[in-house]
Structures are given as C-alpha cells and as structure tokens.
PDB file of C-alpha atoms and ligand atoms in Angstrom:
ATOM      1  CA  MET B  44       1.898 -16.387   0.855  1.00 92.00           C
ATOM      2  CA  LYS B  45       1.390 -13.615   3.395  1.00 97.00           C
ATOM      3  CA  TYR B  46       0.844  -9.952   2.605  1.00 98.00           C
ATOM      4  CA  GLY B  47       1.498  -6.941   4.759  1.00 98.00           C
ATOM      5  CA  MET B  48       1.108  -3.194   4.981  1.00 98.00           C
ATOM      6  CA  PHE B  49       3.587  -0.808   6.601  1.00 98.00           C
ATOM      7  CA  TYR B  50       1.750   1.279   9.204  1.00 97.00           C
ATOM      8  CA  GLY B  51       3.146   4.554   7.812  1.00 96.00           C
ATOM      9  CA  TYR B  52       0.651   4.347   4.943  1.00 98.00           C
ATOM     10  CA  TRP B  53      -2.093   5.484   7.265  1.00 97.00           C
ATOM     11  CA  LYS B  54      -0.128   8.122   9.188  1.00 94.00           C
ATOM     12  CA  ARG B  55       1.252  11.574   8.498  1.00 92.00           C
ATOM     13  CA  ASP B  56       3.617  11.400  11.477  1.00 91.00           C
ATOM     14  CA  TRP B  57       5.858   8.649  12.738  1.00 92.00           C
ATOM     15  CA  SER B  58       4.334   7.347  15.959  1.00 91.00           C
ATOM     16  CA  GLY B  59       4.000   4.207  17.972  1.00 90.00           C
ATOM     17  CA  ASP B  60       0.210   4.261  17.853  1.00 92.00           C
ATOM     18  CA  TYR B  61      -0.082   0.784  16.351  1.00 96.00           C
ATOM     19  CA  LEU B  62      -3.004  -0.675  18.306  1.00 96.00           C
ATOM     20  CA  PRO B  63      -5.861   0.766  16.163  1.00 97.00           C
ATOM     21  CA  LEU B  64      -4.072  -0.240  12.967  1.00 98.00           C
ATOM     22  CA  VAL B  65      -4.168  -3.985  13.703  1.00 98.00           C
ATOM     23  CA  SER B  66      -7.900  -4.343  13.002  1.00 98.00           C
ATOM     24  CA  ARG B  67      -7.704  -1.761  10.218  1.00 98.00           C
ATOM     25  CA  ALA B  68      -5.040  -3.777   8.405  1.00 98.00           C
ATOM     26  CA  LYS B  69      -7.105  -6.939   8.842  1.00 98.00           C
ATOM     27  CA  LYS B  70     -10.276  -5.292   7.532  1.00 98.00           C
ATOM     28  CA  CYS B  71      -8.341  -4.241   4.420  1.00 98.00           C
ATOM     29  CA  GLY B  72      -7.376  -7.893   3.957  1.00 98.00           C
ATOM     30  CA  PHE B  73      -3.753  -7.877   5.153  1.00 98.00           C
ATOM     31  CA  ASP B  74      -2.153 -10.745   7.090  1.00 98.00           C
ATOM     32  CA  ILE B  75       0.685  -8.579   8.399  1.00 98.00           C
ATOM     33  CA  LEU B  76       1.052  -5.120   9.963  1.00 98.00           C
ATOM     34  CA  ALA B  77       4.647  -3.888   9.722  1.00 97.00           C
ATOM     35  CA  VAL B  78       5.727  -1.426  12.419  1.00 97.00           C
ATOM     36  CA  SER B  79       8.849   0.491  13.477  1.00 95.00           C
ATOM     37  CA  SER B  80      10.750  -1.053  16.357  1.00 94.00           C
ATOM     38  CA  GLY B  81      12.102   2.325  17.499  1.00 91.00           C
ATOM     39  CA  TYR B  82       8.696   3.022  19.074  1.00 93.00           C
ATOM     40  CA  LEU B  83       8.202  -0.489  20.410  1.00 95.00           C
ATOM     41  CA  VAL B  84      11.178  -0.158  22.762  1.00 95.00           C
ATOM     42  CA  GLU B  85       9.511   2.911  24.324  1.00 94.00           C
ATOM     43  CA  LYS B  86       6.388   0.954  25.300  1.00 96.00           C
ATOM     44  CA  THR B  87       5.631  -0.537  28.693  1.00 96.00           C
ATOM     45  CA  GLU B  88       5.260  -4.298  29.104  1.00 96.00           C
ATOM     46  CA  ALA B  89       1.495  -3.816  29.539  1.00 97.00           C
ATOM     47  CA  GLU B  90       1.290  -1.849  26.278  1.00 97.00           C
ATOM     48  CA  LEU B  91       3.305  -4.509  24.457  1.00 97.00           C
ATOM     49  CA  ASP B  92       1.098  -7.270  25.829  1.00 97.00           C
ATOM     50  CA  ALA B  93      -2.027  -5.372  24.750  1.00 97.00           C
ATOM     51  CA  LEU B  94      -0.603  -5.051  21.231  1.00 98.00           C
ATOM     52  CA  ARG B  95       0.225  -8.745  21.129  1.00 98.00           C
ATOM     53  CA  ARG B  96      -3.291  -9.667  22.304  1.00 98.00           C
ATOM     54  CA  GLU B  97      -4.853  -7.397  19.687  1.00 98.00           C
ATOM     55  CA  ALA B  98      -2.741  -8.989  16.957  1.00 98.00           C
ATOM     56  CA  GLU B  99      -3.640 -12.494  18.142  1.00 98.00           C
ATOM     57  CA  GLU B 100      -7.322 -11.630  18.357  1.00 98.00           C
ATOM     58  CA  TRP B 101      -7.400 -10.294  14.791  1.00 98.00           C
ATOM     59  CA  GLU B 102      -4.986 -12.949  13.512  1.00 98.00           C
ATOM     60  CA  VAL B 103      -2.592 -10.335  12.223  1.00 98.00           C
ATOM     61  CA  GLU B 104       1.153 -10.960  12.265  1.00 98.00           C
ATOM     62  CA  LEU B 105       3.281  -8.090  13.482  1.00 97.00           C
ATOM     63  CA  HIS B 106       6.583  -7.524  11.678  1.00 97.00           C
ATOM     64  CA  ALA B 107       9.168  -4.913  12.576  1.00 97.00           C
ATOM     65  CA  GLY B 108      11.807  -2.775  10.927  1.00 96.00           C
ATOM     66  CA  PHE B 109      14.537  -0.515  12.222  1.00 96.00           C
ATOM     67  CA  GLY B 110      16.379   2.327  10.518  1.00 92.00           C
ATOM     68  CA  PRO B 111      19.460   3.036  12.620  1.00 94.00           C
ATOM     69  CA  GLY B 112      20.628   6.610  13.040  1.00 93.00           C
ATOM     70  CA  PRO B 113      24.313   7.550  13.481  1.00 94.00           C
ATOM     71  CA  ASP B 114      24.058   6.771  17.224  1.00 94.00           C
ATOM     72  CA  CYS B 115      23.283   3.107  16.400  1.00 95.00           C
ATOM     73  CA  ASN B 116      25.747   2.679  13.551  1.00 95.00           C
ATOM     74  CA  LEU B 117      27.323  -0.767  13.840  1.00 96.00           C
ATOM     75  CA  ALA B 118      29.912   0.164  11.196  1.00 96.00           C
ATOM     76  CA  SER B 119      31.167   3.113  13.248  1.00 95.00           C
ATOM     77  CA  GLN B 120      34.829   3.595  14.184  1.00 95.00           C
ATOM     78  CA  ASP B 121      33.680   4.914  17.563  1.00 96.00           C
ATOM     79  CA  GLN B 122      33.515   2.045  20.057  1.00 97.00           C
ATOM     80  CA  ALA B 123      31.036   3.953  22.253  1.00 97.00           C
ATOM     81  CA  VAL B 124      28.587   4.130  19.318  1.00 97.00           C
ATOM     82  CA  VAL B 125      29.010   0.413  18.642  1.00 97.00           C
ATOM     83  CA  ASP B 126      28.454  -0.470  22.312  1.00 97.00           C
ATOM     84  CA  HIS B 127      25.327   1.669  22.335  1.00 97.00           C
ATOM     85  CA  ALA B 128      24.106   0.015  19.114  1.00 97.00           C
ATOM     86  CA  PHE B 129      24.484  -3.495  20.569  1.00 97.00           C
ATOM     87  CA  ARG B 130      22.632  -2.460  23.733  1.00 97.00           C
ATOM     88  CA  TYR B 131      19.850  -0.882  21.674  1.00 97.00           C
ATOM     89  CA  TYR B 132      19.515  -3.900  19.375  1.00 97.00           C
ATOM     90  CA  GLY B 133      19.430  -6.064  22.509  1.00 97.00           C
ATOM     91  CA  ARG B 134      16.401  -4.100  23.731  1.00 97.00           C
ATOM     92  CA  ILE B 135      14.722  -4.411  20.321  1.00 97.00           C
ATOM     93  CA  PHE B 136      15.255  -8.194  20.307  1.00 97.00           C
ATOM     94  CA  GLN B 137      13.730  -8.515  23.788  1.00 97.00           C
ATOM     95  CA  VAL B 138      10.656  -6.570  22.691  1.00 97.00           C
ATOM     96  CA  LEU B 139      10.288  -8.540  19.453  1.00 97.00           C
ATOM     97  CA  GLU B 140      10.511 -11.789  21.395  1.00 96.00           C
ATOM     98  CA  ARG B 141       7.778 -10.594  23.757  1.00 96.00           C
ATOM     99  CA  LEU B 142       5.574  -9.727  20.781  1.00 96.00           C
ATOM    100  CA  GLY B 143       6.393 -12.955  18.914  1.00 95.00           C
ATOM    101  CA  ILE B 144       7.846 -11.013  15.957  1.00 96.00           C
ATOM    102  CA  PRO B 145      10.153 -13.320  13.961  1.00 94.00           C
ATOM    103  CA  TYR B 146      11.987 -10.770  11.791  1.00 94.00           C
ATOM    104  CA  LEU B 147      13.827  -7.514  12.126  1.00 97.00           C
ATOM    105  CA  GLY B 148      14.022  -5.769   8.769  1.00 97.00           C
ATOM    106  CA  GLY B 149      15.845  -2.586   8.029  1.00 93.00           C
ATOM    107  CA  ASN B 150      18.377  -0.625   6.111  1.00 86.00           C
ATOM    108  CA  HIS B 151      21.634  -2.412   6.538  1.00 78.00           C
ATOM    109  CA  TYR B 152      22.747  -1.815  10.038  1.00 84.00           C
ATOM    110  CA  SER B 153      24.825   1.203   9.190  1.00 90.00           C
ATOM    111  CA  CYS B 154      22.955   4.500   8.701  1.00 90.00           C
ATOM    112  CA  ALA B 155      21.985   6.929   5.943  1.00 90.00           C
ATOM    113  CA  PRO B 156      25.017   8.450   4.176  1.00 92.00           C
ATOM    114  CA  GLN B 157      23.741  11.986   4.785  1.00 89.00           C
ATOM    115  CA  ALA B 158      24.218  11.408   8.521  1.00 89.00           C
ATOM    116  CA  LEU B 159      27.957  10.724   8.152  1.00 90.00           C
ATOM    117  CA  PRO B 160      30.963  13.009   7.615  1.00 89.00           C
ATOM    118  CA  LEU B 161      32.480  12.796   4.123  1.00 92.00           C
ATOM    119  CA  PRO B 162      34.303  11.048   2.610  1.00 94.00           C
ATOM    120  CA  ILE B 163      32.655   7.772   3.570  1.00 94.00           C
ATOM    121  CA  ASP B 164      35.007   4.828   4.159  1.00 95.00           C
ATOM    122  CA  LYS B 165      32.866   2.196   2.445  1.00 96.00           C
ATOM    123  CA  GLU B 166      35.445  -0.600   2.488  1.00 97.00           C
ATOM    124  CA  GLY B 167      36.394   0.003   6.110  1.00 97.00           C
ATOM    125  CA  ASP B 168      32.756   0.284   7.207  1.00 96.00           C
ATOM    126  CA  ARG B 169      31.918  -2.945   5.393  1.00 97.00           C
ATOM    127  CA  GLU B 170      34.736  -4.830   7.158  1.00 97.00           C
ATOM    128  CA  ARG B 171      33.720  -3.490  10.551  1.00 97.00           C
ATOM    129  CA  LEU B 172      30.072  -4.302   9.862  1.00 96.00           C
ATOM    130  CA  LEU B 173      30.867  -7.896   8.858  1.00 96.00           C
ATOM    131  CA  ALA B 174      32.484  -8.618  12.220  1.00 95.00           C
ATOM    132  CA  ARG B 175      29.701  -6.922  14.146  1.00 97.00           C
ATOM    133  CA  MET B 176      26.871  -8.485  12.147  1.00 97.00           C
ATOM    134  CA  ASP B 177      28.298 -11.867  13.065  1.00 97.00           C
ATOM    135  CA  ARG B 178      27.813 -11.002  16.748  1.00 97.00           C
ATOM    136  CA  LEU B 179      24.424  -9.345  16.120  1.00 97.00           C
ATOM    137  CA  ALA B 180      23.157 -12.399  14.229  1.00 97.00           C
ATOM    138  CA  GLY B 181      24.100 -14.590  17.207  1.00 97.00           C
ATOM    139  CA  GLN B 182      22.262 -12.243  19.576  1.00 97.00           C
ATOM    140  CA  ALA B 183      19.189 -12.213  17.286  1.00 97.00           C
ATOM    141  CA  GLY B 184      19.306 -15.999  16.895  1.00 97.00           C
ATOM    142  CA  ASP B 185      19.144 -16.450  20.671  1.00 96.00           C
ATOM    143  CA  CYS B 186      15.765 -14.665  20.530  1.00 95.00           C
ATOM    144  CA  GLY B 187      14.546 -16.652  17.510  1.00 95.00           C
ATOM    145  CA  ILE B 188      14.861 -13.645  15.220  1.00 97.00           C
ATOM    146  CA  THR B 189      15.973 -13.519  11.595  1.00 97.00           C
ATOM    147  CA  LEU B 190      17.686 -10.308  10.489  1.00 98.00           C
ATOM    148  CA  MET B 191      16.409  -9.109   7.131  1.00 98.00           C
ATOM    149  CA  MET B 192      18.959  -6.767   5.607  1.00 97.00           C
ATOM    150  CA  GLU B 193      17.260  -4.405   3.209  1.00 98.00           C
ATOM    151  CA  VAL B 194      18.953  -3.475  -0.026  1.00 98.00           C
ATOM    152  CA  VAL B 195      18.302   0.274  -0.222  1.00 97.00           C
ATOM    153  CA  CYS B 196      19.059   3.003  -2.744  1.00 96.00           C
ATOM    154  CA  ARG B 197      21.875   5.564  -2.602  1.00 96.00           C
ATOM    155  CA  TYR B 198      19.730   8.111  -0.763  1.00 94.00           C
ATOM    156  CA  GLU B 199      19.199   5.809   2.211  1.00 94.00           C
ATOM    157  CA  GLY B 200      22.319   3.674   2.345  1.00 95.00           C
ATOM    158  CA  TYR B 201      25.788   3.146   0.924  1.00 95.00           C
ATOM    159  CA  LEU B 202      26.966  -0.338   1.946  1.00 96.00           C
ATOM    160  CA  ILE B 203      24.404  -2.486   0.149  1.00 97.00           C
ATOM    161  CA  ASN B 204      22.651  -0.786  -2.777  1.00 97.00           C
ATOM    162  CA  THR B 205      22.145  -3.796  -5.060  1.00 98.00           C
ATOM    163  CA  ALA B 206      21.169  -7.446  -4.764  1.00 98.00           C
ATOM    164  CA  GLU B 207      24.707  -8.329  -5.875  1.00 98.00           C
ATOM    165  CA  GLU B 208      26.263  -6.374  -2.983  1.00 98.00           C
ATOM    166  CA  GLY B 209      23.744  -7.943  -0.604  1.00 98.00           C
ATOM    167  CA  VAL B 210      24.480 -11.504  -1.669  1.00 98.00           C
ATOM    168  CA  ALA B 211      28.253 -10.927  -1.511  1.00 98.00           C
ATOM    169  CA  PHE B 212      27.891  -9.588   2.050  1.00 98.00           C
ATOM    170  CA  LEU B 213      25.750 -12.523   3.163  1.00 98.00           C
ATOM    171  CA  LYS B 214      28.161 -14.998   1.604  1.00 98.00           C
ATOM    172  CA  GLU B 215      31.060 -13.573   3.586  1.00 98.00           C
ATOM    173  CA  LEU B 216      28.958 -13.401   6.736  1.00 98.00           C
ATOM    174  CA  GLY B 217      27.708 -16.987   6.485  1.00 98.00           C
ATOM    175  CA  LYS B 218      24.863 -16.749   9.016  1.00 97.00           C
ATOM    176  CA  GLU B 219      21.640 -18.675   8.416  1.00 97.00           C
ATOM    177  CA  ASN B 220      19.452 -16.159  10.217  1.00 97.00           C
ATOM    178  CA  VAL B 221      20.532 -13.216   8.064  1.00 98.00           C
ATOM    179  CA  ARG B 222      18.705 -12.761   4.763  1.00 98.00           C
ATOM    180  CA  LEU B 223      17.846 -10.024   2.283  1.00 98.00           C
ATOM    181  CA  ILE B 224      14.933  -7.734   1.562  1.00 98.00           C
ATOM    182  CA  LEU B 225      14.487  -6.407  -1.955  1.00 98.00           C
ATOM    183  CA  ASP B 226      12.198  -3.404  -2.403  1.00 98.00           C
ATOM    184  CA  THR B 227      10.799  -2.433  -5.805  1.00 98.00           C
ATOM    185  CA  PHE B 228      11.100   1.302  -4.991  1.00 98.00           C
ATOM    186  CA  HIS B 229      14.845   0.968  -4.303  1.00 98.00           C
ATOM    187  CA  MET B 230      15.412  -1.555  -7.113  1.00 98.00           C
ATOM    188  CA  ASN B 231      13.941   0.911  -9.585  1.00 98.00           C
ATOM    189  CA  ILE B 232      16.749   3.342  -8.727  1.00 98.00           C
ATOM    190  CA  GLU B 233      19.750   1.000  -8.466  1.00 98.00           C
ATOM    191  CA  GLU B 234      19.255  -2.253 -10.367  1.00 98.00           C
ATOM    192  CA  ASP B 235      19.930  -2.711 -14.101  1.00 98.00           C
ATOM    193  CA  SER B 236      17.195  -5.348 -14.218  1.00 97.00           C
ATOM    194  CA  PHE B 237      14.439  -6.306 -11.755  1.00 98.00           C
ATOM    195  CA  SER B 238      14.492  -9.878 -12.964  1.00 97.00           C
ATOM    196  CA  ALA B 239      18.289 -10.258 -12.785  1.00 98.00           C
ATOM    197  CA  ALA B 240      18.348  -8.763  -9.272  1.00 98.00           C
ATOM    198  CA  ILE B 241      15.701 -11.210  -8.030  1.00 98.00           C
ATOM    199  CA  HIS B 242      17.614 -14.135  -9.567  1.00 98.00           C
ATOM    200  CA  THR B 243      20.866 -12.864  -8.042  1.00 98.00           C
ATOM    201  CA  ALA B 244      19.229 -12.753  -4.611  1.00 98.00           C
ATOM    202  CA  GLY B 245      17.735 -16.236  -5.127  1.00 98.00           C
ATOM    203  CA  LYS B 246      17.558 -18.229  -1.911  1.00 97.00           C
ATOM    204  CA  ALA B 247      18.994 -15.318   0.076  1.00 98.00           C
ATOM    205  CA  LEU B 248      15.778 -13.379  -0.549  1.00 98.00           C
ATOM    206  CA  GLY B 249      13.758 -13.621   2.647  1.00 98.00           C
ATOM    207  CA  TYR B 250      11.328 -10.753   2.290  1.00 98.00           C
ATOM    208  CA  PHE B 251       9.932  -8.559  -0.468  1.00 98.00           C
ATOM    209  CA  HIS B 252       8.823  -4.913  -0.208  1.00 98.00           C
ATOM    210  CA  THR B 253       6.585  -3.395  -2.849  1.00 98.00           C
ATOM    211  CA  GLY B 254       5.777   0.134  -3.940  1.00 97.00           C
ATOM    212  CA  GLU B 255       5.795   2.169  -7.117  1.00 98.00           C
ATOM    213  CA  CYS B 256       8.613   4.454  -8.324  1.00 97.00           C
ATOM    214  CA  ASN B 257       6.955   7.409  -6.567  1.00 96.00           C
ATOM    215  CA  ARG B 258       5.897   5.266  -3.598  1.00 97.00           C
ATOM    216  CA  LYS B 259       2.258   5.054  -4.614  1.00 97.00           C
ATOM    217  CA  LEU B 260       0.375   1.821  -3.936  1.00 98.00           C
ATOM    218  CA  PRO B 261       1.513  -1.176  -6.014  1.00 97.00           C
ATOM    219  CA  GLY B 262      -0.440  -1.219  -9.247  1.00 94.00           C
ATOM    220  CA  ALA B 263      -0.772   2.561  -9.504  1.00 95.00           C
ATOM    221  CA  GLY B 264       2.441   3.203 -11.425  1.00 95.00           C
ATOM    222  CA  ARG B 265       4.932   1.769 -13.898  1.00 95.00           C
ATOM    223  CA  ILE B 266       6.963  -0.825 -11.946  1.00 96.00           C
ATOM    224  CA  PRO B 267       7.222  -3.891 -14.263  1.00 95.00           C
ATOM    225  CA  TRP B 268       5.059  -6.253 -12.209  1.00 94.00           C
ATOM    226  CA  ASN B 269       4.887  -8.921 -14.902  1.00 91.00           C
ATOM    227  CA  GLU B 270       8.683  -9.197 -14.979  1.00 93.00           C
ATOM    228  CA  ILE B 271       8.839  -9.264 -11.170  1.00 95.00           C
ATOM    229  CA  ARG B 272       6.125 -11.881 -10.912  1.00 93.00           C
ATOM    230  CA  HIS B 273       7.918 -14.249 -13.301  1.00 92.00           C
ATOM    231  CA  ALA B 274      11.255 -13.832 -11.546  1.00 95.00           C
ATOM    232  CA  LEU B 275       9.761 -14.396  -8.070  1.00 96.00           C
ATOM    233  CA  ARG B 276       8.024 -17.524  -9.324  1.00 93.00           C
ATOM    234  CA  GLN B 277      11.193 -18.792 -10.950  1.00 94.00           C
ATOM    235  CA  ILE B 278      13.133 -18.563  -7.660  1.00 97.00           C
ATOM    236  CA  HIS B 279      10.129 -20.096  -5.818  1.00 96.00           C
ATOM    237  CA  PHE B 280       9.902 -17.144  -3.464  1.00 97.00           C
ATOM    238  CA  ASP B 281       7.341 -17.732  -0.730  1.00 95.00           C
ATOM    239  CA  GLY B 282       8.344 -15.195   1.918  1.00 97.00           C
ATOM    240  CA  PRO B 283       6.284 -12.267   3.183  1.00 97.00           C
ATOM    241  CA  VAL B 284       5.376  -9.458   0.776  1.00 98.00           C
ATOM    242  CA  THR B 285       4.781  -6.107   2.455  1.00 98.00           C
ATOM    243  CA  MET B 286       3.848  -2.903   0.679  1.00 98.00           C
ATOM    244  CA  GLU B 287       5.329   0.416   1.761  1.00 98.00           C
ATOM    245  CA  PRO B 288       3.354   3.193   0.091  1.00 98.00           C
ATOM    246  CA  PHE B 289       3.757   6.804   1.254  1.00 97.00           C
ATOM    247  CA  ILE B 290       1.210   9.102  -0.336  1.00 97.00           C
ATOM    248  CA  LEU B 291       0.246  11.661   2.313  1.00 97.00           C
ATOM    249  CA  PRO B 292       2.173  14.963   2.380  1.00 96.00           C
ATOM    250  CA  GLY B 293       3.027  16.946   5.497  1.00 92.00           C
ATOM    251  CA  GLY B 294       3.927  15.657   8.942  1.00 94.00           C
ATOM    252  CA  SER B 295       7.170  13.971   9.857  1.00 94.00           C
ATOM    253  CA  ILE B 296       6.666  11.084   7.394  1.00 94.00           C
ATOM    254  CA  GLY B 297       5.957  13.290   4.380  1.00 94.00           C
ATOM    255  CA  ASN B 298       8.820  15.626   5.229  1.00 94.00           C
ATOM    256  CA  GLU B 299      11.383  12.899   5.856  1.00 91.00           C
ATOM    257  CA  LEU B 300      10.459  10.892   2.765  1.00 93.00           C
ATOM    258  CA  GLY B 301       9.920  13.851   0.444  1.00 94.00           C
ATOM    259  CA  VAL B 302       6.175  13.580  -0.164  1.00 96.00           C
ATOM    260  CA  TRP B 303       5.735  17.190  -1.360  1.00 97.00           C
ATOM    261  CA  ARG B 304       2.324  16.776  -2.979  1.00 97.00           C
ATOM    262  CA  ASP B 305      -0.785  14.836  -2.144  1.00 97.00           C
ATOM    263  CA  LEU B 306      -0.337  11.519  -3.949  1.00 97.00           C
ATOM    264  CA  SER B 307      -3.536  10.192  -2.394  1.00 97.00           C
ATOM    265  CA  GLY B 308      -5.741  12.472  -4.524  1.00 96.00           C
ATOM    266  CA  GLY B 309      -7.307  13.942  -1.403  1.00 97.00           C
ATOM    267  CA  ALA B 310      -8.464  10.501  -0.230  1.00 97.00           C
ATOM    268  CA  SER B 311     -10.676  10.208   2.848  1.00 98.00           C
ATOM    269  CA  GLU B 312      -9.799   7.661   5.554  1.00 97.00           C
ATOM    270  CA  GLN B 313     -12.326   5.294   3.995  1.00 98.00           C
ATOM    271  CA  GLU B 314     -10.860   5.792   0.518  1.00 98.00           C
ATOM    272  CA  MET B 315      -7.368   5.127   1.885  1.00 98.00           C
ATOM    273  CA  ASP B 316      -8.634   1.728   3.069  1.00 98.00           C
ATOM    274  CA  GLN B 317     -10.383   1.005  -0.224  1.00 98.00           C
ATOM    275  CA  MET B 318      -7.251   1.823  -2.215  1.00 98.00           C
ATOM    276  CA  ALA B 319      -5.165  -0.415   0.076  1.00 98.00           C
ATOM    277  CA  SER B 320      -7.611  -3.307  -0.453  1.00 97.00           C
ATOM    278  CA  GLU B 321      -7.551  -2.847  -4.226  1.00 96.00           C
ATOM    279  CA  SER B 322      -3.764  -2.756  -4.248  1.00 97.00           C
ATOM    280  CA  LEU B 323      -3.651  -5.889  -2.119  1.00 97.00           C
ATOM    281  CA  LYS B 324      -5.854  -7.693  -4.654  1.00 95.00           C
ATOM    282  CA  PHE B 325      -3.458  -6.593  -7.374  1.00 94.00           C
ATOM    283  CA  MET B 326      -0.464  -7.793  -5.334  1.00 95.00           C
ATOM    284  CA  LYS B 327      -2.065 -11.210  -4.789  1.00 94.00           C
ATOM    285  CA  TYR B 328      -2.755 -11.440  -8.481  1.00 91.00           C
ATOM    286  CA  VAL B 329       0.863 -10.567  -9.240  1.00 89.00           C
ATOM    287  CA  LEU B 330       2.173 -13.263  -6.946  1.00 89.00           C
ATOM    288  CA  GLU B 331      -0.445 -15.961  -7.242  1.00 90.00           C
ATOM    289  CA  GLY B 332      -2.839 -15.237 -10.139  1.00 84.00           C
ATOM    290  CA  GLU B 333      -2.743 -16.648 -13.626  1.00 76.00           C
ATOM    291  CA  GLY B 334      -2.619 -14.924 -17.002  1.00 67.00           C
ATOM    292  CA  PHE B 335      -1.774 -11.335 -17.816  1.00 64.00           C
ATOM    293  CA  LEU B 336      -2.018  -8.678 -15.156  1.00 64.00           C
ATOM    294  CA  PRO B 337      -5.054  -6.455 -15.199  1.00 58.00           C
ATOM    295  CA  ALA B 338      -4.651  -2.734 -14.521  1.00 55.00           C
ATOM    296  CA  VAL B 339      -6.737  -2.375 -11.399  1.00 51.00           C
ATOM    297  CA  LEU B 340      -5.868   1.000  -9.921  1.00 48.00           C
TER     298      LEU B 340
HETATM  299 MN1  LIG A 641      11.467  -1.143   2.053  1.00 94.92          MN
END
C-alpha cells in the first residue's frame, strides 16, 4: 500500500513550488507527493523534467488533482466553456504523461456550487457531464491516465456528494479508467455511515483521502478509524491513501479553506514534519496493523 501527502500541508499559499517538497515528503516517510495540476500546466518543459528527475531520484510518486473553476466546467450549458475545458484538460493530460503521473483526481469535473448562478440544474448538469466525461475518459485513456472522481461535500460540489451518487454515475458512464475517491473529511459531512459508504463504493473505489473532521492530521481527531479500517479491509482496498490536512491559517490556502485559527499549535517547520511522520505511522497502522488502534497524536 502506498501513502501520500498533499503538498498544501506545508504551504500557506497555493503555489507550484513542488521541487523542494519531494525530498521533504520522502524524509517524512511518504511514497507519494500529491500536487495541483493547475500549476503544472504553467511550467516549462525543463521545469517539468527537473521535477520528474527529482521524484525519480527520491523514489517519490507524483500524483495530481484538479479543482475546475467555472471556466472549466464540463457540465456547462455554454459550449465555449466546454471547449475551453477540453483544451485545458488536454494540456493537463500532456503534462501528467510527461511526468509519468497515472491519475488525475479532483472534485467531479463540474465546479463548486458557489461559483454558479442559482438555481442549479443538477439533473441537466449530470446528463451533460455524463456525455462529456465519456469523451474526457477516452482522452485521458490515450495518455494512460485514470480519472479519479472525488466524492465531495455540499460546500465543494453538488453532482456527487455521496458514494451512492458516485457509483450510480460510474455505472451509467461505464468507463474502466474512471474511478472514485472517498475522503474522510467529506464523508463525515455527507454519509450516514463510513462503513456503508466504503462498501457501496466497493470495487469502484480507486483512491482514498484522509483527514479529520476539522482537517487536522489523521489520528488527531474523532474520525472513526477502526470502522474505516475494517470496511477498507473487507472490500480489499489496496489503492493509494493520501492525507490532506490543512492546519495553517492565513495565506490563500487558509482563506480559501476556512482555516481561521492555527490548528498546528504554532508548529515549527521541523514540528510540521514530525507530526506528518507520526500521522503516517498511524495511517499505516490503520490500514495494515493488527489489533486495536493506539491513540498516537
Ligand atoms: Mn480530498
């Protein structure tokens, strides 16, 4: 099983400054560094090649996510927006192929509901998205990329908020290279049961995101890790597990994600790394250890 960290843990501002984080992730024990593809498409070929070399040298896998804004909304009724979205995704796929990144994770290929005029046409958007995801999956497949559609909560999405909605969408779509991401932070808001949601996702579950209810590091809060661990084992999940903690206030990350207090406890850079390592040990114990879970954080 491979474990990752989303780069935003270490940053106060969104940025494409991924190079120094490759070795940092490795030194904390992670196999994967997850980055945002929106910045990757801005990089030169030389910068991309340097990032790939760094990742190879440190034996760190790079994974990527994308959170489309309204200008890249594949469910849009505006053909110009859809054309732009396909062109933009095309650029992302090219970059991911160059970096050897096998997955593109992300919201759900629409955009956040706050970015859209009300009322939202959920049924219409879903129909439009189905047709366009079919084409997008083909485009991704040509580059060897699997699309990981993330099930997100009501504050970040409106088309797929639960595992049940995700599985129903994938069933209608019928594409092998489109799978689901479940995220404990979002599940905590939308799902009746963590265990039932994981069983509902079953084989469609390709990727798992972890974080506490307040987006602290896994193990620092009250997410029911024992229940999650049993359910993941029962469905024989063996995909990547990447944590997405956000604990630093201020900057564009803190402001966008609502981190209004210092959840790090005033941690130094070194303490941030130590906490990440401890949380990773906890995560490995959740997924692969035996016996009852210890409280480690
Ligand atoms: Mn997530």
